PDB file of C-alpha atoms in Angstrom:
ATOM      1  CA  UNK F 708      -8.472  -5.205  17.851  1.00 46.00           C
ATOM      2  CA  UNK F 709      -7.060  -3.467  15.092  1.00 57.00           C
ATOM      3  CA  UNK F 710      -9.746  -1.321  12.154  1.00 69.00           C
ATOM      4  CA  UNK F 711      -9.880  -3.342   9.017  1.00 81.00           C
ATOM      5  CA  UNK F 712     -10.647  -1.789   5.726  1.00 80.00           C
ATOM      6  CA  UNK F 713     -13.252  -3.943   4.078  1.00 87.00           C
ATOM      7  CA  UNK F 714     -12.096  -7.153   3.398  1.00 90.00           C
ATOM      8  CA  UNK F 715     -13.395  -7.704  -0.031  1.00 92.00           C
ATOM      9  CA  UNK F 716     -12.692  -4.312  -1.015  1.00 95.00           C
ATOM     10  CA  UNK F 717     -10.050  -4.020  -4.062  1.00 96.00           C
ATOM     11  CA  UNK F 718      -7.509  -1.335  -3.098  1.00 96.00           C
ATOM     12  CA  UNK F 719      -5.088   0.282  -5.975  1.00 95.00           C
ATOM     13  CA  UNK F 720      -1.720   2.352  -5.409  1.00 94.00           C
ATOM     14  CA  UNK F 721      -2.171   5.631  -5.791  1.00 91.00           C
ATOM     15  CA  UNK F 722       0.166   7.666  -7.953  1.00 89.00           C
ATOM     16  CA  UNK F 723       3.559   8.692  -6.662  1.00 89.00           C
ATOM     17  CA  UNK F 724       6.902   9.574  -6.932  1.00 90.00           C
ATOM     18  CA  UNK F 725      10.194   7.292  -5.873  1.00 91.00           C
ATOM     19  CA  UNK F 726      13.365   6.942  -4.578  1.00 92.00           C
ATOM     20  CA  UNK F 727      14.404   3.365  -5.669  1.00 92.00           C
ATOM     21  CA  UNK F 728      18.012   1.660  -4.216  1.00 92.00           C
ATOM     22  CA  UNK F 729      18.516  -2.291  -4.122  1.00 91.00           C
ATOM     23  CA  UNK F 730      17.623  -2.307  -0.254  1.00 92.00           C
ATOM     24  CA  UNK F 731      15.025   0.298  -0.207  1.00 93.00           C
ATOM     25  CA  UNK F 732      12.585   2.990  -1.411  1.00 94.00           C
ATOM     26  CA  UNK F 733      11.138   6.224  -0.374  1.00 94.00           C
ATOM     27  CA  UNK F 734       7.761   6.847  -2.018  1.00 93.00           C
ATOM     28  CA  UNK F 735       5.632   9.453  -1.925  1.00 90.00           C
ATOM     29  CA  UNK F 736       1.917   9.607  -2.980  1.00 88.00           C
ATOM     30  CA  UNK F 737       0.289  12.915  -4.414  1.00 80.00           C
ATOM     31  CA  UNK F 738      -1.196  14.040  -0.974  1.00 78.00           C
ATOM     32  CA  UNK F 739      -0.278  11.308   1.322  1.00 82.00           C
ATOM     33  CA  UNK F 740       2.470  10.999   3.815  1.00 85.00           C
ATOM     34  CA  UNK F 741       6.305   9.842   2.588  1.00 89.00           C
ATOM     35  CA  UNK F 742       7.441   6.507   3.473  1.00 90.00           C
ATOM     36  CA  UNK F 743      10.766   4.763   3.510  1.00 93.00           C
ATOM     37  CA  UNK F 744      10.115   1.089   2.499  1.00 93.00           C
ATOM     38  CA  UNK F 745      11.905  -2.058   2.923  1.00 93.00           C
ATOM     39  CA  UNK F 746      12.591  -4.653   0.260  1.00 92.00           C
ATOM     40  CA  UNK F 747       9.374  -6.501   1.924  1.00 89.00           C
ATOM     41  CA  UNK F 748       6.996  -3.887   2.367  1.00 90.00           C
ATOM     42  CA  UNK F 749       7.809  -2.122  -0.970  1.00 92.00           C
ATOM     43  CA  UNK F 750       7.037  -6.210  -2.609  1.00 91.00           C
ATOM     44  CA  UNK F 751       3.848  -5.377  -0.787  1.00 91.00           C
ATOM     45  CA  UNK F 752       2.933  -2.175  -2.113  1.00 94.00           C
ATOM     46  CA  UNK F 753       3.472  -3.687  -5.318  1.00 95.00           C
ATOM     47  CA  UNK F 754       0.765  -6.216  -4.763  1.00 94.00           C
ATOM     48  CA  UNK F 755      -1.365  -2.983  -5.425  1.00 96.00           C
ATOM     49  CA  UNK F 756      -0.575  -2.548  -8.780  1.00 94.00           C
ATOM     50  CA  UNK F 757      -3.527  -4.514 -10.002  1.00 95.00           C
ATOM     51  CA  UNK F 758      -6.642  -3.638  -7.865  1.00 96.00           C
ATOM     52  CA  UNK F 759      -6.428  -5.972  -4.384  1.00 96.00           C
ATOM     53  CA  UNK F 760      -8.462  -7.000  -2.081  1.00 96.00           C
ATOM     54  CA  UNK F 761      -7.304  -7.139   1.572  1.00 96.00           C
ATOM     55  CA  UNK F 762      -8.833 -11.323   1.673  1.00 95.00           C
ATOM     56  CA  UNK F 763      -6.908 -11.916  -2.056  1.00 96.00           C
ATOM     57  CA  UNK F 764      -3.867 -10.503  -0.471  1.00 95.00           C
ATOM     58  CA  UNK F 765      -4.256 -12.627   2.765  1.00 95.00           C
ATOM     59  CA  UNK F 766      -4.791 -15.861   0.430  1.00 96.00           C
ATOM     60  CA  UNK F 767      -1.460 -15.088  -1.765  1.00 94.00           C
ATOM     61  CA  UNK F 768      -0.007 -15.322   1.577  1.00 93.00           C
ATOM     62  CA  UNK F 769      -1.680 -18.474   3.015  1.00 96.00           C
ATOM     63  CA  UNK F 770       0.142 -20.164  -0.448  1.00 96.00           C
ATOM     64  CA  UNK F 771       3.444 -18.521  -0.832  1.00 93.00           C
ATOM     65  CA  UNK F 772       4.451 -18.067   2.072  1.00 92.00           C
ATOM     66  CA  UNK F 773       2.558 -20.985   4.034  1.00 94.00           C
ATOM     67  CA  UNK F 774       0.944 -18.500   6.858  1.00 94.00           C
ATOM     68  CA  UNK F 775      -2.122 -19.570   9.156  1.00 96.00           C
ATOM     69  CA  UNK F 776      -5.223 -17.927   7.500  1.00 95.00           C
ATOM     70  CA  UNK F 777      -5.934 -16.230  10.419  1.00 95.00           C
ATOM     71  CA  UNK F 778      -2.362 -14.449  10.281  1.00 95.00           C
ATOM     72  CA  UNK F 779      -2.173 -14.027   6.847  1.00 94.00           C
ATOM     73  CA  UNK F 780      -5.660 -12.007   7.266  1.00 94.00           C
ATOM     74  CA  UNK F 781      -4.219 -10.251  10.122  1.00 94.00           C
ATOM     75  CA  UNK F 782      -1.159  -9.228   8.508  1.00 92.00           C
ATOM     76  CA  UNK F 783      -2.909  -8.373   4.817  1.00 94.00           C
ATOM     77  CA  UNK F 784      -5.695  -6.032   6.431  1.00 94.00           C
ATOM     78  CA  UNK F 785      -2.946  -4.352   8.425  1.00 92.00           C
ATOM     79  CA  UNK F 786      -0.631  -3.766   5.643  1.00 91.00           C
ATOM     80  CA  UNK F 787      -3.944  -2.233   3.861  1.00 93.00           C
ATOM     81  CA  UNK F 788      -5.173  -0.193   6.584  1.00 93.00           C
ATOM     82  CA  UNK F 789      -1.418   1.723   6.865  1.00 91.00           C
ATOM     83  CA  UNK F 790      -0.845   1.980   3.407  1.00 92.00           C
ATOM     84  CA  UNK F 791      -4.253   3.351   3.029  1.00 92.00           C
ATOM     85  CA  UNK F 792      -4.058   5.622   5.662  1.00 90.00           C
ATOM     86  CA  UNK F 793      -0.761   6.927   4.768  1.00 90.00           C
ATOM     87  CA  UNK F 794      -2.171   7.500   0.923  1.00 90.00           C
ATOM     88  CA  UNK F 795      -0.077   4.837  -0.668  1.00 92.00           C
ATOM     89  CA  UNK F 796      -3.190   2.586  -1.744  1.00 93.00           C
ATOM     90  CA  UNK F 797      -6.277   4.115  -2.767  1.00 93.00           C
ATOM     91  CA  UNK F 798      -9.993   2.302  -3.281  1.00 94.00           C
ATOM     92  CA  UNK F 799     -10.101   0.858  -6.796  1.00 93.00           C
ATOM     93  CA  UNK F 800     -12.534   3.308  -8.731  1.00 89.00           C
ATOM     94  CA  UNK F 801     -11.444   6.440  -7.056  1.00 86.00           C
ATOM     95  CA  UNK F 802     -10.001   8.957  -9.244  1.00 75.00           C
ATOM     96  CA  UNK F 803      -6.681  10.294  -7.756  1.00 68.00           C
ATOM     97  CA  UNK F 804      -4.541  13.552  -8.170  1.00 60.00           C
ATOM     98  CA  UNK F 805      -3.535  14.148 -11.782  1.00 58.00           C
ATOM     99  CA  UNK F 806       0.651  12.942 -11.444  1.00 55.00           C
ATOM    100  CA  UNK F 807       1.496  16.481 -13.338  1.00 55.00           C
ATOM    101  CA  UNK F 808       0.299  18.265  -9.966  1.00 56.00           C
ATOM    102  CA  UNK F 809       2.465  16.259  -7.900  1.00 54.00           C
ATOM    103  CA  UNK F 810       5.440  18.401  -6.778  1.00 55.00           C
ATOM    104  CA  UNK F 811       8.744  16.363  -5.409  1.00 56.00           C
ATOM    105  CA  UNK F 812      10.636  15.839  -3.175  1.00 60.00           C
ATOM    106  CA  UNK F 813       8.679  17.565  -0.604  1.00 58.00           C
ATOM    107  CA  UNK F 814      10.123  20.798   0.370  1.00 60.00           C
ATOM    108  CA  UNK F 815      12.479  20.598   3.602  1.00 62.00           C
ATOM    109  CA  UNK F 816      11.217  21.427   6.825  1.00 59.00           C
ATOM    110  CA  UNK F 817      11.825  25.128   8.023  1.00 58.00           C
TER     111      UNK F 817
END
């Protein structure tokens, strides 16, 4: 069984620099690990603009997209869990890196 965050915790996106194209985009938070997104996943990490909880997300799902609960849960605290492990959402009240002291792109590997 996968680790959930806390359900009813609100989650923010944490500051970062991107790559933006019509199919996809590269972000990378101040910290965290790079990701290339797809049009879906980056609509998802947009979700996170506004402090989220995993169970609101899961909800939003239920009614636009017409998902079983259970699923929608499934797939909301899974999408939370990566994109907080990978630094791209943050808990709501913690006070990230300052953006100035974020240095990108990354610098290629030796």
């Amino acid at each position: 069984m996968l680790e959930h965050p806390d359900l009813d915790q609100r989650f923010v996106a944490a500051p970062q620099a991107s790559l933006n194209r019509p199919a996809f985009r590269v972000a990378w938070p101040g910290g965290g690990l790079p990701v290339a997104l797809d049009l879906a996943a980056s609509a998802m990490l947009d979700c996170f603009d506004e402090p989220l909880s995993p169970r609101h997300l899961a909800d939003d799902l239920v009614a636009a997209l017409g998902l079983e609960p259970a699923v929608a849960l499934e797939s909301a605290s899974s999408v939370a869990q990566t994109l907080l492990r990978s630094g791209h959402v943050i808990p709501d009240g913690m006070v990230p890196m300052p953006p100035d002291s974020l240095a990108y792109p990354p610098p290629a590997s030796p």
